[in-house]
Short mmCIF file of C-alpha atoms in Angstrom, two decimals:
data_model
loop_
_atom_site.label_atom_id
_atom_site.label_comp_id
_atom_site.label_asym_id
_atom_site.label_seq_id
_atom_site.Cartn_x
_atom_site.Cartn_y
_atom_site.Cartn_z
CA MET A 1488 80.93 87.48 110.66
CA ASP A 1489 85.03 88.76 111.37
CA VAL A 1490 87.25 87.81 108.21
CA ARG A 1491 89.30 85.06 108.75
CA VAL A 1492 92.78 86.24 108.22
CA LEU A 1493 96.35 83.69 107.50
CA VAL A 1494 99.81 85.90 107.84
CA VAL A 1495 102.47 84.76 105.79
CA ASP A 1496 106.19 85.86 105.70
CA ASP A 1497 109.23 84.72 106.51
CA GLN A 1498 110.39 87.21 109.22
CA GLU A 1499 109.06 86.60 112.24
CA LEU A 1500 109.18 90.28 113.78
CA VAL A 1501 107.34 91.49 110.37
CA ARG A 1502 105.17 88.45 110.69
CA GLU A 1503 103.80 88.76 114.07
CA GLY A 1504 103.67 92.65 113.98
CA ILE A 1505 101.24 92.41 111.34
CA ALA A 1506 99.49 90.03 113.09
CA ALA A 1507 99.11 91.99 116.15
CA LEU A 1508 98.14 95.33 114.45
CA LEU A 1509 95.64 93.13 112.43
CA GLY A 1510 94.01 91.73 115.46
CA ILE A 1511 93.17 94.48 116.93
CA GLN A 1512 90.96 95.89 113.64
CA PRO A 1513 87.29 95.64 113.80
CA GLY A 1514 86.05 92.84 112.20
CA ILE A 1515 89.45 91.03 111.64
CA ALA A 1516 90.66 87.60 112.93
CA VAL A 1517 94.02 86.39 112.54
CA VAL A 1518 94.10 82.54 112.33
CA GLY A 1519 97.23 81.79 111.89
CA SER A 1520 100.97 82.77 110.44
CA ALA A 1521 103.56 80.88 108.21
CA ARG A 1522 107.33 81.50 107.37
CA ASP A 1523 106.96 80.18 104.09
CA GLY A 1524 105.06 79.14 101.23
CA GLY A 1525 104.96 75.64 102.11
CA GLU A 1526 103.68 76.24 105.67
CA ALA A 1527 101.29 78.78 104.63
CA VAL A 1528 99.62 75.79 102.34
CA GLU A 1529 99.51 73.38 104.65
CA LEU A 1530 98.14 75.88 107.31
CA ALA A 1531 95.55 77.17 105.40
CA GLN A 1532 93.81 74.03 104.69
CA LYS A 1533 93.75 73.54 108.71
CA CYS A 1534 92.53 77.36 109.63
CA GLU A 1535 90.54 77.99 106.15
CA PRO A 1536 90.87 81.61 106.06
CA ASP A 1537 89.32 83.97 104.20
CA VAL A 1538 92.27 85.81 103.09
CA VAL A 1539 95.69 85.06 102.75
CA LEU A 1540 98.60 88.22 103.38
CA MET A 1541 101.31 86.66 101.06
CA ASP A 1542 104.81 87.60 100.80
CA ILE A 1543 106.16 86.96 97.76
CA ARG A 1544 109.83 86.68 98.63
CA MET A 1545 110.72 83.61 100.96
CA PRO A 1546 113.20 80.60 101.15
CA GLY A 1547 111.87 77.53 99.70
CA MET A 1548 108.62 77.67 98.16
CA ASP A 1549 107.84 81.63 97.41
CA GLY A 1550 104.84 83.61 97.67
CA VAL A 1551 103.65 83.15 93.81
CA ALA A 1552 104.06 79.39 93.82
CA ALA A 1553 102.25 78.67 97.68
CA THR A 1554 99.53 81.23 95.94
CA ALA A 1555 98.77 79.03 93.06
CA LEU A 1556 98.88 75.87 95.27
CA LEU A 1557 96.97 77.22 97.97
CA LEU A 1558 94.22 78.11 95.68
CA ARG A 1559 94.05 74.75 94.07
CA ARG A 1560 93.18 73.29 97.60
CA LEU A 1561 91.50 76.52 98.57
CA PRO A 1562 90.06 78.42 95.28
CA ARG A 1563 87.37 80.55 97.49
CA CYS A 1564 90.70 81.87 99.52
CA ARG A 1565 91.58 85.31 98.62
CA ILE A 1566 95.31 85.80 98.48
CA VAL A 1567 96.82 89.23 98.53
CA MET A 1568 100.32 90.09 98.05
CA LEU A 1569 101.68 92.15 100.62
CA THR A 1570 105.64 93.03 100.47
CA THR A 1571 108.52 95.69 99.84
CA PHE A 1572 108.97 94.96 96.13
CA ASP A 1573 107.14 96.94 93.72
CA ASP A 1574 108.95 95.34 90.84
CA ASP A 1575 106.59 94.96 87.40
CA GLU A 1576 108.03 91.33 87.00
CA TYR A 1577 106.71 90.36 90.57
CA VAL A 1578 103.13 91.79 90.35
CA GLY A 1579 102.16 90.14 87.01
CA ARG A 1580 103.34 86.72 88.26
CA ALA A 1581 101.38 87.26 91.39
CA LEU A 1582 98.31 88.42 89.08
CA LYS A 1583 98.82 85.36 87.17
CA ALA A 1584 99.30 83.08 90.07
CA GLY A 1585 95.98 84.44 91.06
CA ALA A 1586 96.59 87.10 93.52
CA VAL A 1587 93.90 89.55 93.86
CA GLY A 1588 95.71 92.47 95.20
CA TYR A 1589 99.42 93.87 95.76
CA LEU A 1590 100.32 95.91 98.73
CA LEU A 1591 103.09 97.43 100.11
CA LYS A 1592 104.50 96.91 103.80
CA ASN A 1593 104.35 100.65 104.39
CA LEU A 1594 100.37 100.40 104.42
CA PRO A 1595 98.82 101.88 107.71
CA ALA A 1596 96.84 99.03 109.58
CA ALA A 1597 93.44 100.76 109.38
CA GLU A 1598 93.97 100.61 105.81
CA LEU A 1599 95.55 97.19 105.62
CA ALA A 1600 92.22 96.14 107.42
CA GLN A 1601 89.90 97.76 105.15
CA ALA A 1602 92.47 96.55 102.57
CA VAL A 1603 91.40 92.91 104.07
CA ARG A 1604 87.57 93.72 103.90
CA LEU A 1605 87.46 95.07 100.62
CA ALA A 1606 89.39 91.82 98.88
CA HIS A 1607 87.18 89.13 101.38
CA ALA A 1608 84.25 91.26 99.31
CA GLY A 1609 85.57 90.02 95.68
CA VAL A 1610 87.33 93.92 95.31
CA ALA A 1611 91.03 93.62 94.16
CA GLN A 1612 93.37 95.95 96.14
CA PHE A 1613 96.44 97.42 94.98
CA ASP A 1614 98.77 99.76 96.17
CA GLN A 1615 98.73 103.19 94.20
CA THR A 1616 102.58 103.47 93.93
CA VAL A 1617 102.32 99.95 91.36
CA LEU A 1618 98.84 101.14 89.84
CA THR A 1619 100.57 102.91 86.85
CA SER A 1620 102.84 100.43 85.87
CA LEU A 1621 100.38 97.61 86.57
CA ALA A 1622 98.27 99.64 83.96
CA ALA A 1623 100.45 99.89 81.70
CA GLY A 1624 102.05 96.20 81.58
CA ILE A 1625 99.06 94.13 82.78
CA PRO A 1626 95.86 93.85 79.88
CA ALA A 1627 92.91 94.73 81.25
CA PRO A 1628 91.13 91.53 81.97
CA ASP A 1629 93.70 90.25 83.81
CA LEU A 1630 93.27 93.28 86.22
CA LEU A 1631 89.80 93.66 85.69
CA THR A 1632 86.62 91.32 86.65
CA PRO A 1633 84.88 90.45 83.96
CA ARG A 1634 81.68 92.52 85.04
CA GLU A 1635 84.20 95.79 85.01
CA THR A 1636 85.91 94.77 81.83
CA GLU A 1637 82.58 94.90 79.71
CA VAL A 1638 81.81 98.03 80.83
CA LEU A 1639 85.11 99.21 80.20
CA ARG A 1640 84.15 97.80 76.28
CA LEU A 1641 81.03 99.90 76.13
CA ILE A 1642 82.69 103.20 77.85
CA SER A 1643 84.79 102.76 74.86
CA ALA A 1644 81.97 102.40 72.29
CA GLY A 1645 81.00 105.57 73.61
CA ALA A 1646 78.07 104.75 75.72
CA THR A 1647 76.61 106.56 78.90
CA ASN A 1648 75.79 105.56 81.69
CA LYS A 1649 72.28 105.01 81.28
CA GLU A 1650 72.76 103.04 78.22
CA ILE A 1651 75.21 100.64 80.07
CA ALA A 1652 72.99 100.01 83.12
CA ALA A 1653 70.25 98.51 80.13
CA ARG A 1654 72.33 96.84 78.55
CA LEU A 1655 73.91 95.26 81.35
CA TYR A 1656 70.56 95.20 83.66
CA LEU A 1657 72.42 97.22 86.12
CA SER A 1658 71.24 100.36 88.05
CA GLU A 1659 72.85 103.30 87.21
CA GLY A 1660 74.92 103.68 90.55
CA THR A 1661 76.43 100.29 90.30
CA VAL A 1662 77.70 101.69 86.89
CA LYS A 1663 78.94 104.70 88.40
CA ASN A 1664 80.80 101.78 90.92
CA HIS A 1665 81.97 99.64 88.19
CA ILE A 1666 83.89 102.74 86.08
CA SER A 1667 85.46 104.37 89.53
CA ARG A 1668 86.94 100.73 90.67
CA VAL A 1669 87.68 100.57 86.34
CA LEU A 1670 89.23 103.69 86.96
CA SER A 1671 91.18 103.14 90.04
CA ARG A 1672 92.63 100.02 89.29
CA LEU A 1673 94.10 101.01 85.89
CA GLY A 1674 95.09 104.18 87.18
CA LEU A 1675 93.45 106.16 85.11
CA ARG A 1676 91.74 109.81 84.99
CA ASP A 1677 88.48 109.42 83.09
CA ARG A 1678 86.66 107.87 80.40
CA THR A 1679 88.55 109.13 77.95
CA GLN A 1680 91.53 107.76 79.09
CA ALA A 1681 89.40 104.69 79.90
CA ALA A 1682 88.30 104.26 76.19
CA LEU A 1683 91.86 105.16 74.72
CA TYR A 1684 93.05 102.33 77.41
CA ALA A 1685 90.35 99.91 75.71
CA ARG A 1686 91.64 100.34 72.17
CA GLU A 1687 95.82 100.31 72.58
CA ASN A 1688 94.37 96.95 74.63
CA GLY A 1689 92.78 95.23 71.91
CA LEU A 1690 89.27 95.14 74.06
CA VAL A 1691 87.44 97.00 70.89
#
């Protein structure tokens, strides 16, 4: 089934452009658009989107407040911030409100569509330009899933992929996938950096 998407942006041209570009991508169905946070919450309750692409700065109710309110009413919805601002404070506030991603509007349409599909599947999505500052300023538990945090802790303890797989009752292939996502989301190069990050953030 297509991923149902709601686009939220206070600029009509931007909003309609994103909706039009996404609407022609395979596996994506744009079910509505809203011009501010209040309208987004109201419309989302009617059209029940799988994913909401939410601008962060809007008049009236902004994207952060709308995210928190929308998730209280539709907890299964995935919200990805789509904005021009890569400010650390915005990123932190968005994640605390419950957003599962933070992307910039210069993303090509095909990549945005793929980000929507991944967000719907539960994979957090972050623009590469904000990953480094994000990893430096936000504790890993706020950035990773519980399972990925477990994997990170075991990496920092020196466990091999085989040992992690046995400990968590996973296949080694699944462990490798978890490690790849951990490194990507935290902006790290290898297991050594991951272990240092875990220690610096009090995970071990």
